[in-house]
XYZ file of C-alpha atoms in Angstrom:
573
model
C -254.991 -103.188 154.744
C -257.109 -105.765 153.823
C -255.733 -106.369 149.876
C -252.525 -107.461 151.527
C -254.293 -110.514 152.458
C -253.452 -112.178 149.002
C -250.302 -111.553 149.510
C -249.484 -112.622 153.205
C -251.477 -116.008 152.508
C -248.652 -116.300 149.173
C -245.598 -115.583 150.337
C -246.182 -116.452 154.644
C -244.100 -119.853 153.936
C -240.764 -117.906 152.333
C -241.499 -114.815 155.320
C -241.065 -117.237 157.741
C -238.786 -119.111 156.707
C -236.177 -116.250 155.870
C -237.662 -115.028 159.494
C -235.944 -118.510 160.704
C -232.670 -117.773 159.440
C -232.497 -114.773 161.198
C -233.198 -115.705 164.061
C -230.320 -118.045 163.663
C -228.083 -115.432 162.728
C -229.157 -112.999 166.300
C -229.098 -116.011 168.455
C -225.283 -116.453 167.170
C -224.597 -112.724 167.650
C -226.087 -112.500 171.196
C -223.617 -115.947 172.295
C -220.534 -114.067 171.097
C -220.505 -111.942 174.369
C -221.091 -114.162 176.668
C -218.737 -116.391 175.061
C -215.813 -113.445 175.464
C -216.480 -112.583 178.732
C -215.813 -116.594 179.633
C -212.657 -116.408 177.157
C -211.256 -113.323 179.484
C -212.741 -114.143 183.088
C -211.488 -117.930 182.823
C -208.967 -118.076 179.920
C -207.212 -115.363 180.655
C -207.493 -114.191 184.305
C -206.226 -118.263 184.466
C -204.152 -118.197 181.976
C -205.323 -120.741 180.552
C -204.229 -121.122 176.729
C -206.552 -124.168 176.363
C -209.178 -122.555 176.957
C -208.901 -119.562 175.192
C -208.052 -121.589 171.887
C -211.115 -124.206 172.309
C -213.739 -121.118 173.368
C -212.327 -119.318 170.405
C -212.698 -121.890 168.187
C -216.340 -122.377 169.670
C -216.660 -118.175 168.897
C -215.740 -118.686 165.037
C -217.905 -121.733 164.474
C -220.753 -119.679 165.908
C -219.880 -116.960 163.503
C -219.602 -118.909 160.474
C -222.875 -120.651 161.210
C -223.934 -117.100 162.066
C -222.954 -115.538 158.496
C -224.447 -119.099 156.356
C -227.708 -118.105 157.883
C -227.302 -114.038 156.899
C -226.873 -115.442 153.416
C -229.398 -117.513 152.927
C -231.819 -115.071 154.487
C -230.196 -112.666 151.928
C -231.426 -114.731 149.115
C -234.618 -116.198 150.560
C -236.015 -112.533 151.343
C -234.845 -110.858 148.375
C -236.790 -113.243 146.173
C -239.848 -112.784 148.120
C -239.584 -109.250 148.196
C -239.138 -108.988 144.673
C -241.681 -111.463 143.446
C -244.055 -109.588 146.241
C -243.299 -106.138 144.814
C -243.723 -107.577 140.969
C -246.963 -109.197 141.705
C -248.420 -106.515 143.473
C -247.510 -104.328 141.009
C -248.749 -106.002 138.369
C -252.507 -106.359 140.268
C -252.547 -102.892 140.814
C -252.166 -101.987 136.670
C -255.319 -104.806 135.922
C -257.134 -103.344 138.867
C -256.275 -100.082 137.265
C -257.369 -101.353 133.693
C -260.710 -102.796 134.916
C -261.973 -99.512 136.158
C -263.993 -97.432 134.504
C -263.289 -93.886 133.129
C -265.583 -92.137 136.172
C -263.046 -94.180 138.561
C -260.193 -93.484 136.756
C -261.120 -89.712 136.506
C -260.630 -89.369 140.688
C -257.300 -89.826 140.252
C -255.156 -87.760 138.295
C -252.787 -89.932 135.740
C -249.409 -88.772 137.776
C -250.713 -89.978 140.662
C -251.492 -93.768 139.180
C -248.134 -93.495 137.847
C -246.461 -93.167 141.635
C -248.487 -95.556 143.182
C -247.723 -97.738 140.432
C -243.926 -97.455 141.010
C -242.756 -95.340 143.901
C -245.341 -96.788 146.519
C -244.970 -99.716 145.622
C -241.272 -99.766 145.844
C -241.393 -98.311 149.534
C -243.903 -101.290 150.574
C -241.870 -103.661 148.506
C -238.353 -102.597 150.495
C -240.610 -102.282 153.776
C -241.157 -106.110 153.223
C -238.101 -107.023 152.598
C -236.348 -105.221 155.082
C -238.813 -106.824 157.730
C -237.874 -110.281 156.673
C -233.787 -108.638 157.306
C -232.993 -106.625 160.038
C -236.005 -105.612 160.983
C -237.139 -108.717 162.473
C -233.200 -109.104 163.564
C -233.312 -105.787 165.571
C -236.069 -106.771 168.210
C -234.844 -110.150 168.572
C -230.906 -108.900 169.202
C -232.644 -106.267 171.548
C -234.462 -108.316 173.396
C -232.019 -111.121 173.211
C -229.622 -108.792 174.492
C -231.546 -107.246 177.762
C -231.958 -111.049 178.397
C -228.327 -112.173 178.104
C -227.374 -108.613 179.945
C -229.999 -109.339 183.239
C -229.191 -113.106 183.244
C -225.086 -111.717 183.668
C -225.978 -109.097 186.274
C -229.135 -108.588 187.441
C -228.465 -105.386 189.671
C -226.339 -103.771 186.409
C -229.485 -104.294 183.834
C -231.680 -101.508 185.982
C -230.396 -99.650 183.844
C -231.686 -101.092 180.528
C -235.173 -101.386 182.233
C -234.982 -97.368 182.324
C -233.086 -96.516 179.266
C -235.816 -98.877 177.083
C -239.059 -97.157 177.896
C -236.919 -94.001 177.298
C -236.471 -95.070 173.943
C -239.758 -96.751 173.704
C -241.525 -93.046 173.988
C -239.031 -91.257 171.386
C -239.562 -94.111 169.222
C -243.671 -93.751 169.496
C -243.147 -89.978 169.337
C -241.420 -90.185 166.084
C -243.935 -92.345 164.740
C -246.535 -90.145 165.497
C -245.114 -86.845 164.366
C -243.897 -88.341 161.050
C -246.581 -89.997 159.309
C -248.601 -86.765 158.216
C -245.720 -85.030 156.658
C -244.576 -88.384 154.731
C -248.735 -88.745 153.386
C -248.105 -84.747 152.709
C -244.406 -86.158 151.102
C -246.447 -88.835 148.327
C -248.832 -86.532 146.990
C -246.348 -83.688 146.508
C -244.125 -86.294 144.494
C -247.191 -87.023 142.871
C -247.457 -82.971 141.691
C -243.613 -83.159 140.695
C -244.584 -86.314 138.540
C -247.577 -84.416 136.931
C -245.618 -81.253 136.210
C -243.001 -83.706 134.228
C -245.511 -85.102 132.563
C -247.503 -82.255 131.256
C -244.252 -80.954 130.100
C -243.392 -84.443 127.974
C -246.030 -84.313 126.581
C -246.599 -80.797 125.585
C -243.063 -80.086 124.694
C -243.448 -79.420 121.028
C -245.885 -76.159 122.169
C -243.011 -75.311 124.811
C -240.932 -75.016 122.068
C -243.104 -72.898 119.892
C -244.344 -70.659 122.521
C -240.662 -70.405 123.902
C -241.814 -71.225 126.885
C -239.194 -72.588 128.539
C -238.675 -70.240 131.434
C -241.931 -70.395 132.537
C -242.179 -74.377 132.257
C -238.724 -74.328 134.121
C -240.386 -71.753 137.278
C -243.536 -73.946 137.125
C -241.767 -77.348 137.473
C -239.337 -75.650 140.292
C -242.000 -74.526 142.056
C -243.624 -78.172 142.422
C -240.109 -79.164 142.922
C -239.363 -76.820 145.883
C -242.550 -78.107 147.412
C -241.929 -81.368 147.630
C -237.938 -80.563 148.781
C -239.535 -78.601 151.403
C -242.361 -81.366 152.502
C -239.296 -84.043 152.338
C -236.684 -81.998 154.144
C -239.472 -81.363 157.189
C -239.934 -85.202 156.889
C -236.502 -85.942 157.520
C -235.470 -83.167 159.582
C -238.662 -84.549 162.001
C -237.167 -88.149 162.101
C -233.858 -86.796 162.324
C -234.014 -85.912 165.887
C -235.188 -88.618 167.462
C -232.048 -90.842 165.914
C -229.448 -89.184 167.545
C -232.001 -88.939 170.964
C -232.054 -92.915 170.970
C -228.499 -93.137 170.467
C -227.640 -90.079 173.379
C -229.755 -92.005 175.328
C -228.367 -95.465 174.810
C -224.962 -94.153 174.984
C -225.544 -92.679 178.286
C -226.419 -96.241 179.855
C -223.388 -97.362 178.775
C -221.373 -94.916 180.261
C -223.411 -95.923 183.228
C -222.980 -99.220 182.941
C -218.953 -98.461 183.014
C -219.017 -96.459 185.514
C -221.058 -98.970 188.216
C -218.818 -101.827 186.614
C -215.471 -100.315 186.890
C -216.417 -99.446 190.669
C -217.981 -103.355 191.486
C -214.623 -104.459 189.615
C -212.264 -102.533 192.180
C -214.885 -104.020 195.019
C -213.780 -107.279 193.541
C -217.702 -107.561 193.458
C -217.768 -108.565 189.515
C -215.585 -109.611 186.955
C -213.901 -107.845 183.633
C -215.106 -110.215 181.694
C -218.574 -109.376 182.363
C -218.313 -105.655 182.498
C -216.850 -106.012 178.432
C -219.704 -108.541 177.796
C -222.082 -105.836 178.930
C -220.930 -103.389 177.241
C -221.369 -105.209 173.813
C -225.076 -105.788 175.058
C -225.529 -102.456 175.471
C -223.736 -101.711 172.061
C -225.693 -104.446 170.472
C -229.017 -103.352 172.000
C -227.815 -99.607 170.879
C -227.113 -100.965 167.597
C -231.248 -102.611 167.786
C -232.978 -99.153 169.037
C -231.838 -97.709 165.682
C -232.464 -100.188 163.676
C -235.934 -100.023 165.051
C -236.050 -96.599 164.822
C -235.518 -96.615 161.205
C -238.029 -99.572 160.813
C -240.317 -97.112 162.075
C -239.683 -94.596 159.813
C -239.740 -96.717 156.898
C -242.748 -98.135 158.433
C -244.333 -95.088 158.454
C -243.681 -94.605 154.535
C -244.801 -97.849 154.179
C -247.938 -97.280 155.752
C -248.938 -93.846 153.641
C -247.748 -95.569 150.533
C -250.170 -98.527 151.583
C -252.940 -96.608 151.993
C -252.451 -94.873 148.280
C -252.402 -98.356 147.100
C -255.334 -99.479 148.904
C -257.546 -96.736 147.908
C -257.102 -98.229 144.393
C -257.650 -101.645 145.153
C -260.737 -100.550 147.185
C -262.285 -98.634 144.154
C -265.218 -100.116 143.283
C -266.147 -100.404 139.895
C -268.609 -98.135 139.175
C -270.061 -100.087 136.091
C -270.869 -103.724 136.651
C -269.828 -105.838 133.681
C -273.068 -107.721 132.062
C -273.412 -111.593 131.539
C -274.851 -111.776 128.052
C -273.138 -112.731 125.321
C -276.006 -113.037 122.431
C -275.656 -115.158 119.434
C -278.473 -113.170 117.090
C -276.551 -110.083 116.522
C -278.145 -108.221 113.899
C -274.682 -106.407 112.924
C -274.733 -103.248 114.520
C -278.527 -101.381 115.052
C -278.052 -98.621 117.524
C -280.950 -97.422 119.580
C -281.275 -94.480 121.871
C -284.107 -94.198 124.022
C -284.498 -91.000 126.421
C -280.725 -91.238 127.318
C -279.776 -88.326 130.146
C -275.554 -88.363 131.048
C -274.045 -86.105 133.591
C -269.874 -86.314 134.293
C -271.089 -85.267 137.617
C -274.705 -86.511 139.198
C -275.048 -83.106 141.285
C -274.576 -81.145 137.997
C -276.714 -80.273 134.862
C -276.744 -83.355 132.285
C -274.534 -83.173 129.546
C -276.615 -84.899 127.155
C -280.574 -84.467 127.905
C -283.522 -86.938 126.155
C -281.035 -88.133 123.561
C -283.328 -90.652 121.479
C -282.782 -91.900 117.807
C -282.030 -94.917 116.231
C -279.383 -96.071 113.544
C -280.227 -99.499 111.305
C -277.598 -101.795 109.908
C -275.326 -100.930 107.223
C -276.158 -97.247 108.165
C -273.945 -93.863 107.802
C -275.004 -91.717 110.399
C -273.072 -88.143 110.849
C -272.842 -86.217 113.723
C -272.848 -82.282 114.074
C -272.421 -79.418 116.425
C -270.538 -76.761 117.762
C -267.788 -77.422 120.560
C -268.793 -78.695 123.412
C -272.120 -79.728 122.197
C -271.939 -83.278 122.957
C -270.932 -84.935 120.179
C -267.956 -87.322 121.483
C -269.627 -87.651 124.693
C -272.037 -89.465 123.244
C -270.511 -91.535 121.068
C -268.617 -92.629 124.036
C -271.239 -93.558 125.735
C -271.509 -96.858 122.881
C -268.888 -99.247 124.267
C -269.761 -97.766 127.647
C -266.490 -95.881 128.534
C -268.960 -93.879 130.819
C -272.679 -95.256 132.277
C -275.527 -93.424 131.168
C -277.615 -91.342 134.413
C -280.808 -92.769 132.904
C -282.808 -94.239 129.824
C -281.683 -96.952 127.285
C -278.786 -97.754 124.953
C -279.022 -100.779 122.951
C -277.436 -102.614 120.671
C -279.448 -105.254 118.154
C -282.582 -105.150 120.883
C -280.353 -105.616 123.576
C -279.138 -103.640 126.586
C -275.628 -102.447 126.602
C -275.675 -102.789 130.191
C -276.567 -106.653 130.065
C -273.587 -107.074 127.720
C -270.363 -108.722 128.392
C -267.720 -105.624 128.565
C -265.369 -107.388 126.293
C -268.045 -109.011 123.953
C -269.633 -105.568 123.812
C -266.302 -103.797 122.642
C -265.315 -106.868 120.474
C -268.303 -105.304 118.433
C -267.639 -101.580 118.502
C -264.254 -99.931 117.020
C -263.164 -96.575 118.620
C -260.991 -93.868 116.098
C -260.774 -91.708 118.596
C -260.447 -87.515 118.437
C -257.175 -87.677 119.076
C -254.823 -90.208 117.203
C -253.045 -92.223 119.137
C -250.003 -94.813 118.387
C -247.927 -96.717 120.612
C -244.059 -97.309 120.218
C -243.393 -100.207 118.510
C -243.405 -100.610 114.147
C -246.628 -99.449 112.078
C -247.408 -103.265 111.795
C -247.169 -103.401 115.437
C -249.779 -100.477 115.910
C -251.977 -101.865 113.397
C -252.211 -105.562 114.896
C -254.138 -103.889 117.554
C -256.857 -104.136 115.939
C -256.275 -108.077 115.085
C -253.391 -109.404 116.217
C -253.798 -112.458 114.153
C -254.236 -110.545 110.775
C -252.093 -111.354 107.829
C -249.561 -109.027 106.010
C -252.310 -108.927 103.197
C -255.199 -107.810 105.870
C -253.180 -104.820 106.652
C -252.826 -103.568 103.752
C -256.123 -103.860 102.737
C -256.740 -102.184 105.553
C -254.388 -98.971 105.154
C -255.391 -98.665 101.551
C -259.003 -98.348 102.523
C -257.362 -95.970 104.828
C -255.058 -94.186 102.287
C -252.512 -95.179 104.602
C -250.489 -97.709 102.224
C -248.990 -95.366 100.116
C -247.403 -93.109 102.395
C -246.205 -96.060 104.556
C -244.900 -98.017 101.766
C -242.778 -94.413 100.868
C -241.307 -94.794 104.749
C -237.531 -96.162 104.687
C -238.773 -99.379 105.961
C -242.045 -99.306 105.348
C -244.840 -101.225 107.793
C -241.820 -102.533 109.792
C -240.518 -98.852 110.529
C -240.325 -97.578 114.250
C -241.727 -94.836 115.283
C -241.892 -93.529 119.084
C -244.491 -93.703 121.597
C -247.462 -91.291 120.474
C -246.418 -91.606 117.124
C -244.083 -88.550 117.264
C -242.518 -89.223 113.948
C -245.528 -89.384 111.981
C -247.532 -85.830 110.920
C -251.258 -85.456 112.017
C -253.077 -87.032 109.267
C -250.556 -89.891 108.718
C -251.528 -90.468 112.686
C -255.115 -90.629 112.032
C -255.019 -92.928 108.314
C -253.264 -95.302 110.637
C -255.602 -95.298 113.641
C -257.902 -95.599 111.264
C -257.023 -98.658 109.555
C -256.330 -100.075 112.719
C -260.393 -99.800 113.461
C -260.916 -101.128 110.357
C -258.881 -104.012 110.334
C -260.688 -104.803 113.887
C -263.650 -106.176 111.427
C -266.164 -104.899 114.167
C -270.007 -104.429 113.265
C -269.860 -100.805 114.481
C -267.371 -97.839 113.498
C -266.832 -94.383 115.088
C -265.004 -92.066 113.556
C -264.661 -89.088 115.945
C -263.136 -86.037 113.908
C -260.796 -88.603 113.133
C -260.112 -86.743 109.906
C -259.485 -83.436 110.869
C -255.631 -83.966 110.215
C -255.979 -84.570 106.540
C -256.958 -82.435 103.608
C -260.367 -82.329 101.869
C -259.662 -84.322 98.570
C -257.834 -87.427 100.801
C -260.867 -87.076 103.075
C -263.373 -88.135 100.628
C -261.191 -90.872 99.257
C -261.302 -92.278 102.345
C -265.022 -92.145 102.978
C -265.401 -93.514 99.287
C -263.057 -96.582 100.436
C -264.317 -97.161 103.574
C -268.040 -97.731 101.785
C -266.263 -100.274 99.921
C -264.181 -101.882 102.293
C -267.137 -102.957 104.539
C -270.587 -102.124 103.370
C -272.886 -103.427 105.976
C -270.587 -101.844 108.748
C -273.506 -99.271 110.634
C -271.088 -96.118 110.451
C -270.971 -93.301 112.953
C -269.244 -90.023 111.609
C -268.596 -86.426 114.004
C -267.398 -84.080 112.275
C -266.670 -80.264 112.525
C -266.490 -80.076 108.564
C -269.888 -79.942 107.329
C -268.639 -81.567 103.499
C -267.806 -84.904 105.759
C -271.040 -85.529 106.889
C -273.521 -84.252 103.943
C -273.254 -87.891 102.134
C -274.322 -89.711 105.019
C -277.585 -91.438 105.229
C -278.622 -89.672 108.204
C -277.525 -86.463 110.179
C -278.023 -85.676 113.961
C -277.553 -81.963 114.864
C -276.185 -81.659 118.597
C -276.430 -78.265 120.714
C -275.522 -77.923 124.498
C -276.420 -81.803 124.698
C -279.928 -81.362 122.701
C -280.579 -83.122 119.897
C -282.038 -79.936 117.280
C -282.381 -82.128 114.030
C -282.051 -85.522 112.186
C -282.668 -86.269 108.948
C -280.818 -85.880 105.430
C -278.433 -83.144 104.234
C -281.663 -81.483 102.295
C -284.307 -82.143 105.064
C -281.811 -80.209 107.495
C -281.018 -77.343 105.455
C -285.274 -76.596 105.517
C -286.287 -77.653 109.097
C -282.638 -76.926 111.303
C -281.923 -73.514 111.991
C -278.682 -74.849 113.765
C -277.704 -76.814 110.707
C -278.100 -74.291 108.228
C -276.313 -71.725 110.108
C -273.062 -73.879 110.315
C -273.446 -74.985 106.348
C -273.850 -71.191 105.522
C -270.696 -70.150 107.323
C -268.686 -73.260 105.794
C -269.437 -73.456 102.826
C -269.309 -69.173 102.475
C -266.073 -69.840 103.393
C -264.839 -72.293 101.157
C -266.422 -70.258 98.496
C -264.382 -66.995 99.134
């Protein structure tokens, strides 16, 4: 994968030097052996108590410089692992931050989430287990079928045929594996989005009494993935206990041959129990490597989810201009066409107008029409299919992404707070505004007089979403949070839905006073939120029908009058 590149040129020094240490540590388990069958075939077919003390003592320096080295391994690849796993974690949320909504929108928010943690955890243990006995397995393997040929060479035929044995079952299981643990991640993936439509729908649940059906739905995606995982496993399964039938077999071969050369008088104990530990050692490797390969091939699948992020391409290149003659906020719209999809119908079609400085421009239309779409397309969460948007004379698209968004402030349709206090939420907008700024803020809001009601006022908690908070409350806060943002350009979208008529055109009232040059976009569903404003645009199935004034409308737009008639009849009734 060619992202890991950062990575292998950052941490290469610590790998390899943990890979050191182990090394160390199998060249001291492969001497122990050898060193026991000289300790038996000298020491004690001589009886030589000399010897047997001095080789021993030569055996426990070997395994105390053996277990210094497994220690400081320990520590050396456990730091890299971790500092690995944290870093690429952490580039995979600003890689997933610097996309664009049309990049973000091909992957579905459960599935970010599990690359974000779960892959990355199974390439983060892959790594570390590499720099541990992973790397330790091949090298006490092959150390082993070394030490075992250079004792007997006629006795280690039979590695040289139990090895490519394993070799095969080890391939096999590679091969077989990998598709059902790809299949494994995206079923976790469904699990995770079940769990999280649930979260964050449970006050519905709860009114609908839908529990039972929540609880079938979420077992279903649960069984799924139990069944994907237990085929996973049950496939890998059988190959372990084929390596070790396999291994085990050579070593009852190996006994068998020995014990017979031993009553020739043709070889010695001492070598017969020396290889026999190679063979339990090299045993002891084949399923070590066997699991490296199955970890490897987890590894690899979670890889490749990762690295299809990484490789995303931005699909909106960020502009280079930062101008210096802003105007404070005129909006032009020239012949703009937007599609979600470029094989489908546009959403919007020939959208042209133009809003001055200072202005208060509402927006209007039934569901679906349009409306937030294009509004959206402002700070450019999405890129327009053709035509113009620009901002002061200037070409949203030559803008800085940042600078651009610096200038625009978002109250989006639907409120939302993060955990933290009220202050917290509200420093969003300017994290360097003072106590006094806020509250200016919330007032033009008519959010300070609720908050100040709250037990502890702006400093109060209140959980992620703002779950403690009722509808309106939500939006008068989101609100002053745009406004305290200072930005030449507001949009309000529906953003006062939640809140009843009379607070409604307090705020408007405030919000002309608060900042009376900020250009002002309004949507609305309520007709009585938009009639003040100094223009209207009339949206239908992504065609504008109208602009002009509240009177203009209600003589030339069809659309508009339809949707004041059937309001306003209905307040009146």
């Amino acid at each position: 994968m060619p992202y890991l590149k950062v990575y292998v040129n950052k941490y290469w020094k610590g790998f390899f030097t943990a890979v050191f240490f182990v090394t160390i540590e199998a060249v001291c388990d492969l001497m122990q052996p050898t060193i026991m069958s000289k300790i038996v075939d000298k020491g004690v077919a001589n009886k030589s108590l000399n010897y047997v003390v001095y080789m021993g003592g030569v055996m426990l320096l070997i395994t105390a410089l053996g277990a210094l080295a497994a220690s400081i391994r320990n520590v050396i690849s456990s730091n890299v692992s971790q500092k690995f796993g944290a870093e690429m974690r952490s580039d995979l949320f600003k890689k997933i931050q610097s996309l664009s909504f049309e990049n973000i929108d091909k992957f579905e928010s459960a599935s970010l989430v599990t690359r974000l943690t779960n892959d990355v955890t199974q390439v983060q243990n892959f790594v570390n287990g590499l720099m541990r006995i992973f790397v330790k397995a091949p090298l006490v393997g092959l150390g082993s079928i070394i030490m075992a040929a250079r004792l007997n060479f006629r006795l280690s035929i039979i590695l040289f045929i139990v090895v490519p044995i394993v070799a095969v079952l080890i391939y096999t299981n590679m091969k077989f594996a990998y598709p059902y643990f790809v299949k494994m991640q995206k079923t976790l993936d469904n699990v995770n989005s079940a769990m999280r439509e649930y979260l964050s729908g449970v006050r519905v649940v709860k009114a609908f009494n839908r529990f039972d059906y929540e609880v079938e739905k979420f077992q279903i995606k649960n069984d799924e993935f139990t069944k994907t995982s237990t085929t996973a496993m049950k496939v890998t399964s059988v190959f372990t206990p084929a390596v070790a039938l396999v291994v085990n077999f050579g070593i009852v071969m190996v006994l068998w041959i020995g014990g017979i050369n031993v009553n020739r008088g043709s070889m010695h104990v001492g070598e017969i129990i020396a290889f026999t530990n190679y063979m339990t050692q090299i045993l002891f490797s084949l399923m070590m490597v066997t699991n490296v390969f199955t970890m490897f091939v987890r590894a690899k699948a979670s890889s490749r989810r990762i690295g299809e992020v990484f490789l995303e391409e931005n699909s909106m290149a960020n502009g280079k201009e930062i101008t210096t003659f802003f105007q404070k906020g005129t909006i032009d719209f020239e012949h703009v066409f937007f599609s979600y999809n470029k094989d489908k119908e546009p959403v919007l079609k020939d959208i042209s107008f133009n809003i001055g400085k200072g202005e208060t421009v509402g927006i209007i239309g039934s569901t679906g029409s349009g409306k937030s779409t294009l509004v959206n397309l402002i700070p450019r969460f999405y890129d327009i299919t053709s035509g113009t948007i620009k901002i002061d004379g200037v070409d949203i698209k030559k803008l800085d992404f940042k600078y651009l968004r610096d200038k625009v402030a978002v109250v989006p349709q639907k409120a939302l707070l993060f955990s933290g206090t009220i202050m917290e939420n509200m420093k969003w907008g300017n994290e360097n505004a003072t106590f006094e700024e806020v509250k200016e803020a919330s007032k033009a809001a008519m959010a300070h007089d609720f908050i100040e009601r709250l037990s502890e006022g702006y400093e109060v908690k209140i959980g992620q979403g703002g779950v403690n908070l009722s509808g309106g409350q939500k939006q008068r806060v989101s609100i002053a949070r745009a406004l305290l943002k200072r930005s030449e350009i507001l949009i309000l979208d529906d953003s006062t839905s939640a809140v009843d008529t009379d607070t409604e055109v307090q705020i408007r009232e405030r919000l002309k006073k608060y900042s009376k040059d900020l250009t002002c976009i309004l949507i609305a569903q309520r007709i009585t939120s938009i009639m003040g404003t100094d223009k209207i645009i009339v949206l239908d199935n992504g065609e504008i029908k109208g602009i002009g004034k509240h009177e203009q409308l209600l003589e030339n737009c069809k659309i508009y009058k339809d949707i004041f008639l059937s309001q306003v009849g209905k307040e009146m009734m």
